[in-house]
Amino acid sequence: MAEEKGLRRAAEIYADRFRAARELKEKGHKIAGYFCCYVPVELLSAAGFVPMRILGDMGEPVTVADTYLPTMMCPFFRSCLDLGLKGRYDFLDAFVGVHACDGAERVSAVWRSYLQYPCVFYLDTPHTAHDHALVFFQKQLGYLQAVLEEHTGRKISGAAVKEQISLYNRQRRLVRELYKLRQVDPPPVSGTEVLQVAVALLQLPVQEGNRLVEDVIAEVKARRPGPAPKKSRLLVSGCLIDNIAITGLIEECGLRVVMDDTAIGSRTFGHDVEPTPDPLKGLADRYLAKIVCPRTFRETGKSRAEDLEQRYAYLKSFIQDWKVDGVYLNLIRNCDIHGYEIPELKHYLEGLGVPVLAVEQDYSTAGLAPLRTRFQAFAETMEID
Amino acid sequence: MFFAGIDIGSTITKIVIREDGGRQVALVRPTGAGHRRLADRVMEEALEQAGLTFDRIAFVVATGYGRVNVPFADAQLSEITCHMKGVNRLFPGVRTIIDIGGQDSKGIKVVNGKIGSFVMNDKCAAGTGRFLEVMADSLGLGLEETGEMALVSRSPVSMTRICTAYVGQEIVLRMSEGVPLEDIVAGVHQALCGRICSMVNKIGIEKEVVLTGGGAKNPGVVKYMEKIIGFPLLRPAEPLLTGALGASLAAQDLWRKAAAEGRAASPRERTLAPVSFFQ
Amino acid sequence: MAVLAGLDVGSLLAKAVILDEAEGILAHSVRLVAGNFQTAARDVLNAALDNCGLTAGTVASLGTTGLGAGFVNGPSLRNTEISCQARGVHYLLPRAGSVIEIGDQSTRVIRLTGQGKVADCVISDKCAMGSGRVLQVIARVLRITLEEMGGLSQEATRPVSFSTGCSVFVETEVISRIAEGAGVADIVGGLHRAMAVKIGGMADKARLEGDIAAAGGGACDPGLVKMLEKVIGQKVLVVDRPLLTGAVGAALMAAESRGRG
Amino acid sequence: MEEKKKKRSSAKTLQTAREAGYFGKKMLARTRSAVEAGQPVGWAMVEWWLGATIAKAMGVEMVFPENYGAFCAASRTAEANLDYSESDGFPSTLCGYARNCLGYTRRLKENGFVIPADATGGGMPKPDFLLACGAACDARYKWFQALGRYLDVPVWLLEFPQTGSREYFLPGNKEENIRFMVGELRSFVSFLESLLGRKMDWDALAERLDILFKTHALAHAVDRLRLAVPSPAMSTDFWALMIPHLYLPDDPETLAFYGRVYDEVKYKVDHNIGAVPNERYRMMFAELPPWHTLGFFDEVAERHGVAFAFESWNYHVPPPLPAGEKEGIGDPLELIARYSYHKFHHGADAGVKYGVDPIIFTAPYLEYVQDYRIDGLMCHPLVSCRPATYTLMHLRNVLLEKFKVPSVVVEGDIVDMRVFNEEEAHAKMDAFIETMDYHRELRRKEGLNW
Ligand SMILES: Nc1ncnc2c1ncn2[C@@H]1O[C@H](COP(=O)(O)OP(=O)(O)O)[C@@H](O)[C@H]1O
Ligand SMILES: Nc1ncnc2c1ncn2[C@@H]1O[C@H](COP(=O)(O)OP(=O)(O)O)[C@@H](O)[C@H]1O
Ligand code: SF4
Ligand code: SF4
Ligand code: SF4
């Protein structure tokens, strides 16, 4: 088999994000850390930063953050702050907090009360995509731009933002192409591999990232998988998954992750930014209105049925196009945003004739062992006799 | 043709060896620290009882907590599937299965002989058989005694959501306050059943309901379970065995399928090896 | 001679001391509560008195503390465990600036004032994993005594890590690890480390200062204490007779308020 | 466990506080009679006086399920609702008020939308719409969205900006925020107009706003009276008095009532009458109380001479709008927007001064501790309400570091009384008294003047 350079590179970056980031710094890059998929990386990039999504580490017990955050909050953000307080993100040149969910908002505030960086901004993000909200969000992006400009002492031109938009649009299209390759059965690339690529992209300079995905696509296309046993095809939806321990466990239990509806995945790479005369407008629309995450309220419409369609119809096409046999609803404990969705989402998906497994997990690799039985039983439930 | 199911539970190891349409041998042994690596011995013991040698067994399915590393098994299946198959064989009308094991408890919804949906608790010991064991331990009594004791109480104390680690302390406090022992014991049973019921409620509790697992052997559990659910429950003659029985039934199905596809292993290729380690 | 008496009726053990403020501990006694606070309290106090040959009549004041303190018969002055621990440790080890008290049900981390009062305090949350209870559970599974545990953990070469935070399930996990072939020393070492990390987090929260003293039943376990030192990065002194600090504090506090009243 | 925790309602120290329970019942009763009279009814989140007054000006009766949650908790009837929502698949980690409401609504639906006979306080009738809010807490809109499972009625989300302390001072940003809020309010008015098929009654709105501001002015004046030493009122008083100013501030009866509250507190201050005999310590409480065990605070007061002098930023009215912001504003919607925004951001100065975020739930306390001469903070982390809990540890650190004010942490919940361990809480309080003594010394040494 030909050497799979791109996939290997992605796996390496995934395995040690911090080393990869430090290498970038040694090459003279400045790095801007940010939370969640609601921060327009185009702006950070146009200001000359490499955007790096701040993630936690499921493999490391939270010790330091206990003094700053209560135990009953989202363990993902507890882990993020824990790493921050332990100095893992000390190399950041800028920090952009965001109001994605309560967890993101409060941790943004606590983060900057204790950790100082040369450039800091908190991006308030409305919960609705009403017209006024879009205008407001666009203005907030303007403030982000101004704060970045003030820090670098350099104006960011509209043209520069537009250039970044087209580079990132290209990245998003490439990732979608990679996703499409999984529509065939068996898929030539595993959920674990795709996750490694996605995580790597969340901290690479955009052009480097684009080259990486191109390599990966070529490598995956070159694969000639032989006949493989039939396995059920899974859509993963809900809270973010940033660790291959989860995809690995799922795939070990006889399931294939073929599609996702999560923050490090289709929510990040799902939609393009439309070209608009003021690029901030296109950005505001894409980030606030187009990303479908339950943290943004959708108008309820005239009836419950209509409400459910507006909130979940996109999953229907995921299920059809990726020939999904079952859905895994991934819930990180204490996540309100996704927790309130579970009964309705389950009801909706089961209405489409797709079985659903909803599991609450603690964002800890050590705590995954008990999930094995659930995944295995779920696989057996769907087994095609 | 003989088929075997081995259910290595957290607390108890169970084996069923069945002949297609014929006789059946079952064995129940504690899983305890020393026995873990001795699943092969337990199997040997069962074979001896059945008067068989290992090469007579066409297919072995392992299930339960320790299923992952039973080298002599031909396949492994989750307890959920196995319990469902086992119970469904014994009670074809079953709609809901409640299984109370030593380290986890589950609810399974059965739809046309298949798993409709399931729920499981393995996070907190307070919803499992451990809860009762810890209680019995701290009283210096056996599970049989406490189970019977729970039956005579007229006013069980309420202690709904209490952690297993603290149940001992709670009991001492209550006893020092002068609460009759049987009311405390009954309260613990009631608390356990309440927890399990509200979990199983998530998939809906519909008639017929079958109670399995070690918990089903406890009359106190049965009483309070029925009280909370509001109608009588069915119980297999030996509730511990449904998982192993289901595994042996699955063994037969899987063997047939493999045979039909021409890839059934010849029994001679398999040996009875010690269990290596557990996840 | 009038002496002070202190009773700490814990969830597992009842402890009694007879104290002369100038001379220190005259006698003590410890016994299992074994399901009845009343009798345990009575017996342990009588035993302590017997040990120094005194009668109940010589006791000027009786101070009580602990979960079962409410069940002590006769006139006594009850104070809460935290304050008693603080006083007791201050009396027995005056240079301690902070206390880590590892009891059967919970662990308390206390920063002391110069007078042995409570400057700050953090108590472990409801799960039993950070308390002495888990030591006992595991000792039973491993068929070793609590006394043996301390030495064993220092022999650990590859301490195991546990996936569960629940003290009840740690037990079954230990069983699995034995089956996997992990050595007893590595299991004990892993357990001590897990506990020490938990307690270390509490120490951070309470911003411990000065010399740190360990008390309570868990302090009887030198392996745990060593591991704590490693995690906290500072020497941890063990109070002489760590089980008795609560009872000593109770005796002193009762005398204090008698003096005041 | 529960049996021991007998229900003990707290002994409020103000006569008016003892009477305040009337308003909660009035609110519930009014919605029920509105339904009978064929008038529209809405359920609203606490949205800090943004939308409910607007809806009421259009003839809608509003009721607050959050308040209903506290009501059920205080009367210890929430458990059944909690279980009922969990059995429908809602995680048990969600907000206790939400689970209470989801369980209640499921029962309501299963009863053909006839209020079950045993419903606490007579129950909440089926609404015609739901008014959600984006402020401070995700549950405030996710919960109402989730109610769609049982209620086929529209949900409107009133969005609320939450600005960072430094961003607050970016040139023009505050006005952007206000503009956005006004826009949101205008859309809400259109939503109501098309839902109800009637026009907004602007005069009625102006009238209601007038009463609201007057009520709030009195409520704030009462807060300031509480600066007095000894403290004339306690947190338990406040939790009762909160209901009228939070839920019915635009009701003439509330205004009259608050006049009496003011007089009563003023009298006590003038005559040096403390709520706690022999006040020795002044404590502050954050954030939401254990509604089911409020009596705990009386015991603490009694045992140690602790006055809970002030509490929870969340449910207090803000300081009055600076005159410059109020004058010349003709649009009532803008007035509302400015006022609510002010509620959420009046801590911005303190936030920047001390370099502490967030402005909500943290910065305001930096001023309270000084103003109210606070010796110690009682943090009450809740198992089921994250928003009121997220920043408590942070607050604890900040108060200790900046003002040498220590905190005692007592875990509990707003509805789930099984979490609250009263004995342990008392044990902690006993030790905490020594801690407060010690820090008093420290403050003296550092020249902090209380
Ligand atoms: N005769 C009995 N009476 C009461 N409880 C019993 C009895 N036999 C077993 N149990 C309980 O059943 C549990 C074990 O059940 P089992 O279904 O075998 O679990 P696992 O599969 O996890 O080992 C233990 O908690 C044990 O205490
Ligand atoms: N010699 C010992 N070595 C190690 N641990 C001990 C020893 N003696 C007691 N312990 C531990 O200390 C705990 C009892 O401590 P104690 O302070 O008496 O608690 P309590 O006051 O709650 O009864 C037990 O959980 C036990 O595990
Ligand atoms: S999972 Fe939910 S609560 Fe947690 S960080 Fe993501 S959006 Fe926020
Ligand atoms: S609460 Fe108790 S039983 Fe539950 S997980 Fe924790 S230690 Fe285990
Ligand atoms: S603030 Fe807390 S109690 Fe109120 S709705 Fe939000 S989660 Fe519930």
mmCIF file of C-alpha atoms and ligand atoms in Angstrom, chain C residues 8 10-13 15 101-105 132-133 135-136 146-147 216-218 220-221 243, ligand 2:
data_model
loop_
_atom_site.group_PDB
_atom_site.id
_atom_site.type_symbol
_atom_site.label_atom_id
_atom_site.label_comp_id
_atom_site.label_asym_id
_atom_site.label_seq_id
_atom_site.Cartn_x
_atom_site.Cartn_y
_atom_site.Cartn_z
ATOM 1 C CA ASP C 8 -15.272 11.107 69.179
ATOM 2 C CA GLY C 10 -17.233 8.275 64.396
ATOM 3 C CA SER C 11 -19.118 6.229 61.877
ATOM 4 C CA LEU C 12 -16.674 3.369 62.179
ATOM 5 C CA LEU C 13 -14.727 3.877 65.375
ATOM 6 C CA LYS C 15 -12.531 7.052 70.352
ATOM 7 C CA GLU C 101 -7.992 14.701 58.241
ATOM 8 C CA ILE C 102 -8.911 11.446 56.534
ATOM 9 C CA GLY C 103 -11.847 9.864 58.271
ATOM 10 C CA ASP C 104 -13.999 6.929 57.425
ATOM 11 C CA GLN C 105 -16.733 8.837 55.645
ATOM 12 C CA GLY C 132 -10.735 6.073 54.556
ATOM 13 C CA ARG C 133 -13.652 3.811 53.765
ATOM 14 C CA LEU C 135 -8.958 1.679 52.095
ATOM 15 C CA GLN C 136 -10.867 -0.763 54.166
ATOM 16 C CA LEU C 146 -4.864 -1.978 56.843
ATOM 17 C CA GLU C 147 -1.476 -1.994 58.528
ATOM 18 C CA GLY C 216 -7.710 10.704 61.199
ATOM 19 C CA GLY C 217 -7.642 7.005 60.434
ATOM 20 C CA GLY C 218 -6.186 7.500 56.975
ATOM 21 C CA CYS C 220 -2.286 5.667 59.991
ATOM 22 C CA ASP C 221 -1.460 4.582 56.464
ATOM 23 C CA LEU C 243 -7.066 8.646 65.429
HETATM 24 N N1 LIG E 2 -4.121 1.331 60.964
HETATM 25 C C1 LIG E 2 -4.763 1.876 59.943
HETATM 26 N N2 LIG E 2 -4.182 1.977 58.733
HETATM 27 C C2 LIG E 2 -4.813 2.537 57.708
HETATM 28 N N3 LIG E 2 -6.053 3.035 57.770
HETATM 29 C C3 LIG E 2 -6.709 2.968 58.919
HETATM 30 C C4 LIG E 2 -6.101 2.392 60.045
HETATM 31 N N4 LIG E 2 -6.965 2.471 61.020
HETATM 32 C C5 LIG E 2 -8.069 3.056 60.502
HETATM 33 N N5 LIG E 2 -7.931 3.345 59.234
HETATM 34 C C6 LIG E 2 -8.915 3.983 58.345
HETATM 35 O O1 LIG E 2 -9.448 5.098 58.997
HETATM 36 C C7 LIG E 2 -10.842 5.161 58.886
HETATM 37 C C8 LIG E 2 -11.442 5.488 60.219
HETATM 38 O O2 LIG E 2 -10.979 6.742 60.579
HETATM 39 P P1 LIG E 2 -11.681 7.661 61.657
HETATM 40 O O3 LIG E 2 -10.935 8.916 61.656
HETATM 41 O O4 LIG E 2 -11.832 6.917 62.906
HETATM 42 O O5 LIG E 2 -13.118 7.878 60.983
HETATM 43 P P2 LIG E 2 -14.518 8.102 61.708
HETATM 44 O O6 LIG E 2 -14.273 9.172 62.692
HETATM 45 O O7 LIG E 2 -15.415 8.510 60.606
HETATM 46 O O8 LIG E 2 -14.904 6.797 62.293
HETATM 47 C C9 LIG E 2 -11.304 3.841 58.343
HETATM 48 O O9 LIG E 2 -11.994 4.068 57.156
HETATM 49 C C10 LIG E 2 -10.045 3.055 58.067
HETATM 50 O O10 LIG E 2 -10.033 2.672 56.717
#
